[in-house]
Tab-separated table of C-alpha atoms in Angstrom:
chain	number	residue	atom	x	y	z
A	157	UNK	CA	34.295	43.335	-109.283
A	158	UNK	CA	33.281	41.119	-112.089
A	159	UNK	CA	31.087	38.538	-110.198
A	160	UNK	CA	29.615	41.166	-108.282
A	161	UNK	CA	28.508	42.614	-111.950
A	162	UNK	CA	27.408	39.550	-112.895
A	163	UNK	CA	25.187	39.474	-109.823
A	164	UNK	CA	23.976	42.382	-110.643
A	165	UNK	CA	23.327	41.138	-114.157
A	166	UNK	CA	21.812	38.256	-112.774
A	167	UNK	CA	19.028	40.302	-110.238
A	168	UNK	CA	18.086	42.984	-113.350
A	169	UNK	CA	17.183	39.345	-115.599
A	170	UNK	CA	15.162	38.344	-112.660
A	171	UNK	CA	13.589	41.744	-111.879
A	172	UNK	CA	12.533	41.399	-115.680
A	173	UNK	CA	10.144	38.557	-114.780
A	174	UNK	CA	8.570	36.899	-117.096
A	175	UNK	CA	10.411	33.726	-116.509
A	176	UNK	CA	13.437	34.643	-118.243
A	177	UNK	CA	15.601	33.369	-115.619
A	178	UNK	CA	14.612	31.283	-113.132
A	179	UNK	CA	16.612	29.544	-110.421
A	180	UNK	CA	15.896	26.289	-108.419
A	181	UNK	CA	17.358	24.634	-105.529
A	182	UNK	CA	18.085	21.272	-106.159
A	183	UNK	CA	20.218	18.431	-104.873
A	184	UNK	CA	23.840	17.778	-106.186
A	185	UNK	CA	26.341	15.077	-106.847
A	186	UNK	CA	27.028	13.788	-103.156
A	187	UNK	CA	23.625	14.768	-102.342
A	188	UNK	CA	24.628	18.092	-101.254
A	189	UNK	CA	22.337	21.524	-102.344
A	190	UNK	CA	23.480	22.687	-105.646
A	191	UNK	CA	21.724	25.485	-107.901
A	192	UNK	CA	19.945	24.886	-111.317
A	193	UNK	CA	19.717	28.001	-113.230
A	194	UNK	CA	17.434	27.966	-116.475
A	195	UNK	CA	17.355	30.603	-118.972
A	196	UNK	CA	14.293	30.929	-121.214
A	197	UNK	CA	16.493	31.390	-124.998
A	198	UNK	CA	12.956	32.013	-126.783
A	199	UNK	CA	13.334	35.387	-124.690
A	200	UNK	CA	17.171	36.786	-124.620
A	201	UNK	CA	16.573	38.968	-127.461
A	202	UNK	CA	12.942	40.609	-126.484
A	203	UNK	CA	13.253	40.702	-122.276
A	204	UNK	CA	16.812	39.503	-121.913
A	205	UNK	CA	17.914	42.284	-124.122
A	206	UNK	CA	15.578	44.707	-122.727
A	207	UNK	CA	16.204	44.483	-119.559
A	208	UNK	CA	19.799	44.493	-119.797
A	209	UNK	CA	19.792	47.331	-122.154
A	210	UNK	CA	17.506	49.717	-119.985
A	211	UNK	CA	19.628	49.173	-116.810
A	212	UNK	CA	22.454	49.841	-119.000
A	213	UNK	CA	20.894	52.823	-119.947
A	214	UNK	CA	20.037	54.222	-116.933
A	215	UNK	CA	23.673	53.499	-115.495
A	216	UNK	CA	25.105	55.485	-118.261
A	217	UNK	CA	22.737	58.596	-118.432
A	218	UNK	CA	23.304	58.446	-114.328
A	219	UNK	CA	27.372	58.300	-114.511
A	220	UNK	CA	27.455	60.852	-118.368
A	221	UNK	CA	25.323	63.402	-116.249
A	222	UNK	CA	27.127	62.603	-113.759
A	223	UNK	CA	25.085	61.599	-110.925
A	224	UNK	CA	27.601	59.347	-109.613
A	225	UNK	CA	25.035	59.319	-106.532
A	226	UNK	CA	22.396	57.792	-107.979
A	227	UNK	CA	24.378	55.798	-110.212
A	228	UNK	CA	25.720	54.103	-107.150
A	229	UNK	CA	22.424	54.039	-105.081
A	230	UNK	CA	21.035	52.102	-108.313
A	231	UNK	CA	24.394	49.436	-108.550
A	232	UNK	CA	24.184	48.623	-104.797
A	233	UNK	CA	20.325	48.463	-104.730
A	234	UNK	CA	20.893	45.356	-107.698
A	235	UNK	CA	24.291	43.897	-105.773
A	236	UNK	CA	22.838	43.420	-102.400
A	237	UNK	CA	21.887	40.293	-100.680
A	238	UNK	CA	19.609	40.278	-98.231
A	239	UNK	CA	17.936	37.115	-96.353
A	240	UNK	CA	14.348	38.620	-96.880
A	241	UNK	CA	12.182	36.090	-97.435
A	242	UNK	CA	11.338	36.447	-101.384
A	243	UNK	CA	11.696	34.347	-104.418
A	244	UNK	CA	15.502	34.330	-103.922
A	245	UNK	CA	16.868	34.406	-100.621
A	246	UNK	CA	20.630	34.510	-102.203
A	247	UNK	CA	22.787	34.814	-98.860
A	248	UNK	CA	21.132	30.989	-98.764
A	249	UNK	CA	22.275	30.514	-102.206
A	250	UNK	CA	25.757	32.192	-101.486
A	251	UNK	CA	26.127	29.285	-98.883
A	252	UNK	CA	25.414	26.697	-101.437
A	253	UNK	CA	27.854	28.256	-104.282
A	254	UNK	CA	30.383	28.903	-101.482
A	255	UNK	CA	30.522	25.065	-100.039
């Protein structure tokens, strides 16, 4: 439950754009794929914080009401991982954290 929120914490920084948090593929110690994540600090408290604090918002006003439905629709919209090809493709990253 708690790396799945982190995920989820992870895709609502991205969503915020900006290039708050960016992630690159790179090549590890024993030249196998590794991640590099980078967070822009100038920007934690204006669209870290933000973003972060709306989507923390929203998941409260959606549970309080309660529209567990929606709530839910919203959580598993930001914890799945697809292979589309975007920005991300993070079942290929899942592979590299995995290994």
């Amino acid at each position: 439950a708690h790396s799945q929120a982190r995920y989820v914490m992870l895709q609502v920084m991205l969503e915020s754009g900006e290039y708050f948090v960016e992630i690159e593929k790179i090549t590890g110690s024993e030249d196998k794929p590794d991640l590099l994540l980078t967070v822009d600090r100038t920007k934690l408290a204006s669209v870290g914080k933000k973003a972060i604090g709306d989507f923390l918002g929203k998941l409260q006003l959606y549970r309080s009401t309660p529209n567990v439905t929606v709530a839910k629709e919203m959580y598993d919209k930001y914890s799945l991982a697809t292979l589309e090809e975007n920005k991300y493709p993070f079942l290929e990253c899942r592979e590299i954290v995995m290994d």
